[in-house]
Amino acid sequence: MDYEAALDASLQRLHDEGRYRTFIDIERRKGHYPQAVWRRPDGTERDITVWCGNDYLGMGQHPEVLAAMHEALDATGAGSGGTRNISGTTVYHKRLEAELADLHGKEAALVFSSAYIANDATLSTLRTIFPGLIIYSDALNHASMIEGVRRGGGAKRIFRHNDVAHLRELLEADDPAAPKLIAFESIYSMDGDFGPIREICDLAQEFGALTYIDEVHAVGMYGPRGAGVAERDGQMHRIDIINATLAKAYGVFGGYIAASARMVDAIRSYAPGFDLHHLAAARRRGRCRCLRPHPQDRAAPARRPATPCPDPEDAAQGAGPADHRPWQPHRARPCGQPGPLQDAVGHAAGTVWNLRPADQFPDRSARHRTPALHALAGA
Ligand SMILES: Cc1ncc(COP(=O)(O)O)c(C=O)c1O
């Protein structure tokens, strides 16, 4: 085979279809979020505003987050020591997982190197744990969920986006005794709309199905403690497995699931690909903690969350879960002053480019390309 020609042909196909990937060389400047410098291919530089970032609150630059990472680096060095299966599980992993479990009011959590891996590994592993499992998946679920559902093999049903009537039809058509799982998102990354969490939980209860939600774009942004839309809507206790990321509102990278201790233990034991570097765990815990509202911001009781989530810090300070106010991103001690980006995400909590009118996006592939364009448009 002429391998070079095959490479050329495959790349040309992408050019012809307008799907060839181009990266923009961006250098962020600590303390100037969301400003950055764009290094052009010819070596020249230009100041830009990154309107399409997922570090919604600038937490990737927060002093407490950076300090937590420096502390771990100074205390333990840079190496992870191996995979978590051998010598790589550290106190940082354990503390972060306890923090995340507590955030979501679950018994346990399991960290992965990204939410993509967490979705893929968990959904594909559930097939092994529950033989004959039928997965009902929203048509606009993220690629990582699609991949997990696909890779696990077995029966799957795709319901029309946010269409609970269609979901009901599909559930009714299957064997009532078959194990079932409904997989959906709280905020859809492509369209920025919300999933009907309560209605899906109602159906799951009626048909004896497990629920799996992706809260990647919602954690740190919604809910009295920033645990997501399910927390905001009082539905978090009805979700069996919550997936989220530490790479967006929490500012760096890494993903996780939160669930019952038994569920997490089974996934931990069967899933390929769960792992996370200890320094990342350390800094993420720093970020997670400082994204919670300040105790002084909780002084005036405003709303009782439907699922009380005891917070050790609250207990120490004499504040109960009923003291939580609705979550307000600008109170979350972001880096510097709240700016237009934080303002925008505070209202939309989707990727900022999703705020543009739908008619500017003739098709989904065009939408995929807009983040890069917006980075330049902000210049
Ligand atoms: C809905 C959704 N789920 C999962 C992911 C994967 O998150 P991560 O960046 O942590 O891999 C993304 C990434 O953008 C996403 O939009």
Tab-separated table of C-alpha atoms and ligand atoms in Angstrom:
chain	number	residue	atom	x	y	z
A	1	MET	CA	0.000	0.000	0.000
A	2	ASP	CA	1.109	3.572	-0.662
A	3	TYR	CA	0.654	4.844	2.911
A	4	GLU	CA	1.614	8.436	2.052
A	5	ALA	CA	-1.007	8.588	-0.691
A	6	ALA	CA	-3.624	7.143	1.667
A	7	LEU	CA	-2.808	9.832	4.247
A	8	ASP	CA	-3.049	12.568	1.610
A	9	ALA	CA	-6.356	11.204	0.353
A	10	SER	CA	-7.891	11.025	3.816
A	11	LEU	CA	-6.823	14.601	4.614
A	12	GLN	CA	-8.061	15.851	1.272
A	13	ARG	CA	-11.454	14.318	2.018
A	14	LEU	CA	-11.692	16.459	5.137
A	15	HIS	CA	-10.691	19.586	3.200
A	16	ASP	CA	-13.308	18.819	0.543
A	17	GLU	CA	-16.015	18.341	3.190
A	18	GLY	CA	-14.955	21.491	5.048
A	19	ARG	CA	-14.205	19.427	8.161
A	20	TYR	CA	-10.420	19.819	8.298
A	21	ARG	CA	-9.397	20.792	11.840
A	22	THR	CA	-7.388	23.940	12.416
A	23	PHE	CA	-6.068	24.904	15.848
A	24	ILE	CA	-5.568	28.446	17.042
A	25	ASP	CA	-2.385	29.005	19.018
A	26	ILE	CA	-3.562	30.839	22.131
A	27	GLU	CA	-1.493	31.938	25.118
A	28	ARG	CA	-3.542	32.832	28.173
A	29	ARG	CA	-2.248	35.470	30.583
A	30	LYS	CA	-2.817	34.727	34.266
A	31	GLY	CA	-4.821	37.557	35.856
A	32	HIS	CA	-6.249	38.792	32.550
A	33	TYR	CA	-9.045	36.285	31.973
A	34	PRO	CA	-10.561	36.063	29.367
A	35	GLN	CA	-7.874	37.984	27.484
A	36	ALA	CA	-5.143	36.074	25.676
A	37	VAL	CA	-2.587	36.406	22.938
A	38	TRP	CA	-3.107	34.788	19.560
A	39	ARG	CA	0.111	33.649	17.923
A	40	ARG	CA	-0.441	33.613	14.190
A	41	PRO	CA	1.204	31.036	11.930
A	42	ASP	CA	3.572	33.768	10.638
A	43	GLY	CA	4.805	34.366	14.202
A	44	THR	CA	3.052	37.691	14.755
A	45	GLU	CA	0.916	38.195	17.862
A	46	ARG	CA	-2.439	39.774	18.492
A	47	ASP	CA	-4.392	40.445	21.714
A	48	ILE	CA	-7.740	38.644	21.706
A	49	THR	CA	-10.708	37.974	23.969
A	50	VAL	CA	-11.595	34.287	24.177
A	51	TRP	CA	-15.395	34.250	24.107
A	52	CYS	CA	-15.646	30.514	23.492
A	53	GLY	CA	-13.750	29.123	26.498
A	54	ASN	CA	-15.291	26.591	28.867
A	55	ASP	CA	-13.436	27.943	31.903
A	56	TYR	CA	-16.683	29.785	32.585
A	57	LEU	CA	-15.657	31.439	35.841
A	58	GLY	CA	-11.935	31.890	35.324
A	59	MET	CA	-11.233	29.309	38.019
A	60	GLY	CA	-8.260	27.980	36.079
A	61	GLN	CA	-6.461	31.098	37.262
A	62	HIS	CA	-7.850	31.319	40.767
A	63	PRO	CA	-5.109	31.771	43.399
A	64	GLU	CA	-6.570	29.102	45.715
A	65	VAL	CA	-6.641	26.589	42.889
A	66	LEU	CA	-3.068	27.334	41.877
A	67	ALA	CA	-1.948	27.264	45.513
A	68	ALA	CA	-3.484	23.800	46.016
A	69	MET	CA	-1.570	22.529	43.046
A	70	HIS	CA	1.721	24.111	44.119
A	71	GLU	CA	1.262	22.656	47.594
A	72	ALA	CA	0.798	19.129	46.250
A	73	LEU	CA	3.737	19.513	43.884
A	74	ASP	CA	6.028	20.720	46.665
A	75	ALA	CA	4.846	18.050	49.090
A	76	THR	CA	4.863	14.980	46.853
A	77	GLY	CA	6.736	15.726	43.623
A	78	ALA	CA	5.509	15.510	40.067
A	79	GLY	CA	5.213	11.783	39.357
A	80	SER	CA	1.948	9.958	39.911
A	81	GLY	CA	3.803	6.773	40.866
A	82	GLY	CA	1.776	4.625	38.500
A	83	THR	CA	-1.801	3.753	37.740
A	84	ARG	CA	-4.323	3.787	40.538
A	85	ASN	CA	-4.499	0.008	40.283
A	86	ILE	CA	-0.888	-0.296	41.431
A	87	SER	CA	0.748	2.562	43.333
A	88	GLY	CA	-0.953	5.655	41.959
A	89	THR	CA	-3.900	6.156	44.302
A	90	THR	CA	-3.145	9.064	46.596
A	91	VAL	CA	-4.734	10.990	49.429
A	92	TYR	CA	-5.591	13.657	46.842
A	93	HIS	CA	-7.710	11.245	44.851
A	94	LYS	CA	-9.527	10.092	47.951
A	95	ARG	CA	-10.189	13.613	49.199
A	96	LEU	CA	-11.383	14.811	45.816
A	97	GLU	CA	-13.735	11.844	45.459
A	98	ALA	CA	-15.156	12.450	48.930
A	99	GLU	CA	-15.640	16.119	48.066
A	100	LEU	CA	-17.421	15.295	44.802
A	101	ALA	CA	-19.648	12.642	46.399
A	102	ASP	CA	-20.645	15.170	49.026
A	103	LEU	CA	-21.288	17.843	46.383
A	104	HIS	CA	-23.812	15.586	44.649
A	105	GLY	CA	-25.324	14.083	47.799
A	106	LYS	CA	-24.125	10.598	46.773
A	107	GLU	CA	-22.260	7.937	48.714
A	108	ALA	CA	-19.247	7.820	46.403
A	109	ALA	CA	-17.512	9.298	43.369
A	110	LEU	CA	-14.880	8.066	40.936
A	111	VAL	CA	-12.511	10.379	39.069
A	112	PHE	CA	-11.345	9.873	35.486
A	113	SER	CA	-8.908	11.791	33.322
A	114	SER	CA	-11.838	13.521	31.584
A	115	ALA	CA	-15.617	13.508	31.500
A	116	TYR	CA	-15.328	12.043	28.010
A	117	ILE	CA	-13.540	9.002	29.431
A	118	ALA	CA	-15.938	8.882	32.386
A	119	ASN	CA	-18.956	8.724	30.038
A	120	ASP	CA	-17.363	6.258	27.669
A	121	ALA	CA	-15.971	3.940	30.352
A	122	THR	CA	-19.044	3.994	32.589
A	123	LEU	CA	-21.698	3.508	29.922
A	124	SER	CA	-19.787	0.730	28.211
A	125	THR	CA	-19.086	-1.008	31.538
A	126	LEU	CA	-22.709	-0.959	32.680
A	127	ARG	CA	-23.461	-3.567	29.993
A	128	THR	CA	-21.080	-5.958	31.715
A	129	ILE	CA	-22.563	-5.312	35.127
A	130	PHE	CA	-26.209	-5.547	34.007
A	131	PRO	CA	-26.460	-8.227	31.298
A	132	GLY	CA	-29.231	-7.480	28.799
A	133	LEU	CA	-29.249	-3.779	29.713
A	134	ILE	CA	-31.240	-1.613	27.267
A	135	ILE	CA	-29.910	1.950	27.048
A	136	TYR	CA	-32.310	4.752	26.058
A	137	SER	CA	-30.197	7.612	24.793
A	138	ASP	CA	-31.252	11.166	23.829
A	139	ALA	CA	-30.568	11.841	20.139
A	140	LEU	CA	-28.384	14.854	20.970
A	141	ASN	CA	-26.263	13.206	23.633
A	142	HIS	CA	-22.564	14.075	23.585
A	143	ALA	CA	-20.189	11.971	21.473
A	144	SER	CA	-18.655	10.450	24.617
A	145	MET	CA	-22.009	8.994	25.657
A	146	ILE	CA	-22.708	7.753	22.159
A	147	GLU	CA	-19.316	6.071	22.132
A	148	GLY	CA	-19.895	4.412	25.515
A	149	VAL	CA	-23.325	3.142	24.471
A	150	ARG	CA	-21.950	1.895	21.151
A	151	ARG	CA	-18.816	0.281	22.563
A	152	GLY	CA	-20.676	-1.625	25.241
A	153	GLY	CA	-22.699	-3.412	22.568
A	154	GLY	CA	-26.206	-4.596	23.393
A	155	ALA	CA	-29.591	-3.025	22.842
A	156	LYS	CA	-29.984	0.726	22.505
A	157	ARG	CA	-32.911	2.968	21.739
A	158	ILE	CA	-32.448	6.553	20.579
A	159	PHE	CA	-35.283	8.856	21.591
A	160	ARG	CA	-35.940	12.153	19.832
A	161	HIS	CA	-34.227	15.044	21.571
A	162	ASN	CA	-36.044	15.947	24.819
A	163	ASP	CA	-39.142	14.066	23.594
A	164	VAL	CA	-40.489	12.270	26.668
A	165	ALA	CA	-43.524	10.987	24.751
A	166	HIS	CA	-41.189	9.200	22.343
A	167	LEU	CA	-39.141	7.899	25.270
A	168	ARG	CA	-42.314	6.517	26.833
A	169	GLU	CA	-43.244	4.772	23.566
A	170	LEU	CA	-39.836	3.099	23.448
A	171	LEU	CA	-39.985	2.048	27.100
A	172	GLU	CA	-43.453	0.598	26.645
A	173	ALA	CA	-42.335	-1.448	23.656
A	174	ASP	CA	-39.656	-3.324	25.606
A	175	ASP	CA	-39.840	-6.267	27.992
A	176	PRO	CA	-40.888	-4.844	31.396
A	177	ALA	CA	-38.435	-7.223	33.089
A	178	ALA	CA	-35.377	-6.075	31.085
A	179	PRO	CA	-32.849	-3.877	32.903
A	180	LYS	CA	-33.005	-0.342	31.521
A	181	LEU	CA	-31.038	2.883	31.709
A	182	ILE	CA	-31.971	6.358	30.438
A	183	ALA	CA	-28.958	8.490	29.474
A	184	PHE	CA	-29.360	12.225	28.919
A	185	GLU	CA	-27.836	15.643	29.620
A	186	SER	CA	-28.929	18.508	31.845
A	187	ILE	CA	-27.599	21.168	29.448
A	188	TYR	CA	-26.983	20.056	25.897
A	189	SER	CA	-23.608	21.184	24.651
A	190	MET	CA	-24.675	21.606	21.049
A	191	ASP	CA	-27.877	23.601	21.472
A	192	GLY	CA	-27.529	24.929	25.025
A	193	ASP	CA	-31.040	23.778	25.972
A	194	PHE	CA	-32.083	21.935	29.139
A	195	GLY	CA	-33.115	18.291	29.484
A	196	PRO	CA	-36.544	17.546	31.085
A	197	ILE	CA	-34.989	16.022	34.198
A	198	ARG	CA	-38.125	15.673	36.314
A	199	GLU	CA	-40.165	14.074	33.506
A	200	ILE	CA	-37.381	11.619	32.668
A	201	CYS	CA	-37.021	10.666	36.331
A	202	ASP	CA	-40.796	10.108	36.496
A	203	LEU	CA	-40.611	7.752	33.498
A	204	ALA	CA	-37.590	5.957	34.941
A	205	GLN	CA	-39.481	5.386	38.169
A	206	GLU	CA	-42.551	4.110	36.317
A	207	PHE	CA	-40.540	1.697	34.149
A	208	GLY	CA	-37.933	0.665	36.736
A	209	ALA	CA	-35.044	2.210	34.781
A	210	LEU	CA	-31.767	3.617	36.039
A	211	THR	CA	-31.007	7.278	35.260
A	212	TYR	CA	-27.677	8.607	33.953
A	213	ILE	CA	-27.167	12.362	33.534
A	214	ASP	CA	-24.312	14.367	32.034
A	215	GLU	CA	-23.997	17.626	34.011
A	216	VAL	CA	-20.759	18.673	32.326
A	217	HIS	CA	-21.928	22.187	31.431
A	218	ALA	CA	-23.884	22.692	34.638
A	219	VAL	CA	-21.588	21.858	37.549
A	220	GLY	CA	-20.212	24.958	39.241
A	221	MET	CA	-22.952	26.997	37.576
A	222	TYR	CA	-26.356	25.783	38.773
A	223	GLY	CA	-27.866	24.618	42.054
A	224	PRO	CA	-27.507	25.971	45.578
A	225	ARG	CA	-24.048	24.432	45.867
A	226	GLY	CA	-23.129	24.413	42.204
A	227	ALA	CA	-23.881	20.691	41.809
A	228	GLY	CA	-25.850	21.270	38.605
A	229	VAL	CA	-29.345	21.581	37.204
A	230	ALA	CA	-30.589	18.392	38.890
A	231	GLU	CA	-29.685	19.956	42.235
A	232	ARG	CA	-31.350	23.239	41.279
A	233	ASP	CA	-34.535	21.393	40.336
A	234	GLY	CA	-34.569	19.161	43.418
A	235	GLN	CA	-34.030	16.023	41.301
A	236	MET	CA	-30.459	15.088	42.193
A	237	HIS	CA	-31.507	12.298	44.567
A	238	ARG	CA	-33.494	10.699	41.696
A	239	ILE	CA	-30.449	10.345	39.441
A	240	ASP	CA	-28.534	7.081	39.802
A	241	ILE	CA	-25.310	8.153	38.091
A	242	ILE	CA	-24.164	11.761	37.667
A	243	ASN	CA	-21.350	12.477	35.233
A	244	ALA	CA	-19.545	15.823	35.203
A	245	THR	CA	-16.292	17.515	34.368
A	246	LEU	CA	-13.666	19.465	36.234
A	247	ALA	CA	-12.555	21.034	32.965
A	248	LYS	CA	-15.191	23.709	32.481
A	249	ALA	CA	-16.577	25.786	35.377
A	250	TYR	CA	-14.019	24.139	37.666
A	251	GLY	CA	-11.313	25.377	35.363
A	252	VAL	CA	-8.744	22.703	34.414
A	253	PHE	CA	-9.411	19.089	33.408
A	254	GLY	CA	-10.631	15.697	34.639
A	255	GLY	CA	-14.049	14.094	34.926
A	256	TYR	CA	-16.001	11.938	37.342
A	257	ILE	CA	-19.125	10.040	38.169
A	258	ALA	CA	-21.031	10.211	41.451
A	259	ALA	CA	-23.390	7.406	42.482
A	260	SER	CA	-24.108	4.883	45.233
A	261	ALA	CA	-21.098	3.246	46.862
A	262	ARG	CA	-22.024	-0.113	45.329
A	263	MET	CA	-22.413	1.334	41.820
A	264	VAL	CA	-19.088	3.168	42.034
A	265	ASP	CA	-17.364	0.084	43.404
A	266	ALA	CA	-18.649	-2.034	40.512
A	267	ILE	CA	-17.624	0.521	37.861
A	268	ARG	CA	-14.239	1.043	39.514
A	269	SER	CA	-13.690	-2.695	39.465
A	270	TYR	CA	-14.763	-3.355	35.865
A	271	ALA	CA	-14.126	-0.140	33.902
A	272	PRO	CA	-11.061	0.259	31.786
A	273	GLY	CA	-9.516	3.704	31.739
A	274	PHE	CA	-10.260	5.186	35.148
A	275	ASP	CA	-7.308	7.219	36.338
A	276	LEU	CA	-6.282	10.762	37.224
A	277	HIS	CA	-2.953	12.299	38.087
A	278	HIS	CA	-2.616	13.185	41.763
A	279	LEU	CA	-1.617	16.816	41.086
A	280	ALA	CA	-4.695	17.254	38.990
A	281	ALA	CA	-6.726	15.770	41.841
A	282	ALA	CA	-5.172	18.210	44.294
A	283	ARG	CA	-5.824	21.293	42.276
A	284	ARG	CA	-9.278	20.201	41.306
A	285	ARG	CA	-10.257	19.749	44.901
A	286	GLY	CA	-8.996	23.267	45.563
A	287	ARG	CA	-11.120	24.530	42.735
A	288	CYS	CA	-14.160	22.529	43.712
A	289	ARG	CA	-14.092	23.845	47.250
A	290	CYS	CA	-13.629	27.467	46.292
A	291	LEU	CA	-16.480	27.319	43.771
A	292	ARG	CA	-18.904	26.728	46.577
A	293	PRO	CA	-20.608	29.865	47.911
A	294	HIS	CA	-18.921	31.668	50.802
A	295	PRO	CA	-20.574	31.090	54.173
A	296	GLN	CA	-21.352	34.844	54.314
A	297	ASP	CA	-23.187	34.524	51.016
A	298	ARG	CA	-25.451	31.962	52.629
A	299	ALA	CA	-26.473	34.183	55.502
A	300	ALA	CA	-30.001	34.921	54.302
A	301	PRO	CA	-32.021	31.714	53.797
A	302	ALA	CA	-33.705	31.880	50.416
A	303	ARG	CA	-34.483	28.383	49.250
A	304	ARG	CA	-34.297	24.960	50.757
A	305	PRO	CA	-32.814	22.415	48.393
A	306	ALA	CA	-35.117	19.452	47.917
A	307	THR	CA	-32.253	17.083	48.745
A	308	PRO	CA	-30.336	18.177	51.821
A	309	CYS	CA	-26.627	17.765	51.147
A	310	PRO	CA	-24.691	18.000	54.405
A	311	ASP	CA	-21.504	20.003	53.975
A	312	PRO	CA	-18.769	19.426	56.582
A	313	GLU	CA	-17.734	23.070	56.262
A	314	ASP	CA	-21.261	24.213	56.931
A	315	ALA	CA	-21.553	21.990	59.931
A	316	ALA	CA	-18.342	23.437	61.341
A	317	GLN	CA	-19.707	26.947	60.853
A	318	GLY	CA	-23.127	26.219	62.229
A	319	ALA	CA	-24.920	26.662	58.905
A	320	GLY	CA	-27.348	23.968	57.776
A	321	PRO	CA	-28.190	23.034	54.215
A	322	ALA	CA	-31.378	25.107	54.439
A	323	ASP	CA	-29.217	28.216	54.514
A	324	HIS	CA	-28.129	27.895	50.910
A	325	ARG	CA	-29.070	30.616	48.506
A	326	PRO	CA	-29.673	29.903	44.853
A	327	TRP	CA	-26.315	29.584	43.215
A	328	GLN	CA	-24.907	32.792	41.726
A	329	PRO	CA	-21.773	32.366	39.675
A	330	HIS	CA	-20.455	35.866	40.313
A	331	ARG	CA	-20.343	35.143	44.038
A	332	ALA	CA	-18.006	32.235	43.461
A	333	ARG	CA	-14.790	34.149	43.929
A	334	PRO	CA	-13.760	34.079	40.287
A	335	CYS	CA	-10.463	35.531	39.241
A	336	GLY	CA	-10.552	39.314	39.066
A	337	GLN	CA	-13.829	41.142	38.559
A	338	PRO	CA	-16.833	39.526	36.891
A	339	GLY	CA	-16.608	40.426	33.228
A	340	PRO	CA	-18.911	40.185	30.247
A	341	LEU	CA	-18.083	36.529	29.706
A	342	GLN	CA	-18.988	35.598	33.265
A	343	ASP	CA	-22.113	37.671	32.938
A	344	ALA	CA	-23.114	35.844	29.789
A	345	VAL	CA	-22.475	32.393	31.167
A	346	GLY	CA	-24.194	33.314	34.401
A	347	HIS	CA	-27.401	33.665	32.430
A	348	ALA	CA	-26.907	31.029	29.800
A	349	ALA	CA	-24.505	28.527	31.387
A	350	GLY	CA	-23.927	26.988	28.007
A	351	THR	CA	-20.974	27.528	25.781
A	352	VAL	CA	-21.055	31.215	24.985
A	353	TRP	CA	-21.356	30.681	21.282
A	354	ASN	CA	-24.647	28.926	21.894
A	355	LEU	CA	-26.101	32.334	22.737
A	356	ARG	CA	-26.103	33.266	19.087
A	357	PRO	CA	-29.420	33.043	17.252
A	358	ALA	CA	-30.095	29.581	15.843
A	359	ASP	CA	-30.463	30.905	12.282
A	360	GLN	CA	-26.785	31.750	12.265
A	361	PHE	CA	-26.040	28.052	12.433
A	362	PRO	CA	-27.304	26.421	9.281
A	363	ASP	CA	-26.136	23.001	10.366
A	364	ARG	CA	-24.478	21.253	13.284
A	365	SER	CA	-21.081	21.028	11.632
A	366	ALA	CA	-21.076	24.808	11.208
A	367	ARG	CA	-21.803	25.093	14.903
A	368	HIS	CA	-18.785	22.940	15.631
A	369	ARG	CA	-16.585	25.415	13.852
A	370	THR	CA	-17.847	28.564	15.526
A	371	PRO	CA	-15.727	28.523	18.700
A	372	ALA	CA	-12.582	29.146	16.721
A	373	LEU	CA	-14.234	31.900	14.728
A	374	HIS	CA	-15.494	33.558	17.857
A	375	ALA	CA	-12.070	33.612	19.399
A	376	LEU	CA	-10.967	35.719	16.482
A	377	ALA	CA	-14.149	37.765	16.355
A	378	GLY	CA	-13.419	38.914	19.892
A	379	ALA	CA	-10.080	40.339	18.849
B	1	LIG	C1	-21.913	17.322	27.179
B	1	LIG	C2	-20.472	16.982	27.320
B	1	LIG	N1	-20.132	15.844	27.959
B	1	LIG	C3	-18.847	15.483	28.110
B	1	LIG	C4	-17.831	16.283	27.630
B	1	LIG	C5	-16.406	15.853	27.859
B	1	LIG	O1	-15.843	16.666	28.861
B	1	LIG	P1	-14.257	16.653	29.114
B	1	LIG	O2	-13.745	17.916	28.484
B	1	LIG	O3	-14.056	16.646	30.588
B	1	LIG	O4	-13.726	15.432	28.462
B	1	LIG	C6	-18.125	17.467	26.960
B	1	LIG	C7	-17.038	18.314	26.437
B	1	LIG	O5	-17.176	19.373	25.928
B	1	LIG	C8	-19.482	17.833	26.802
B	1	LIG	O6	-19.812	18.945	26.148
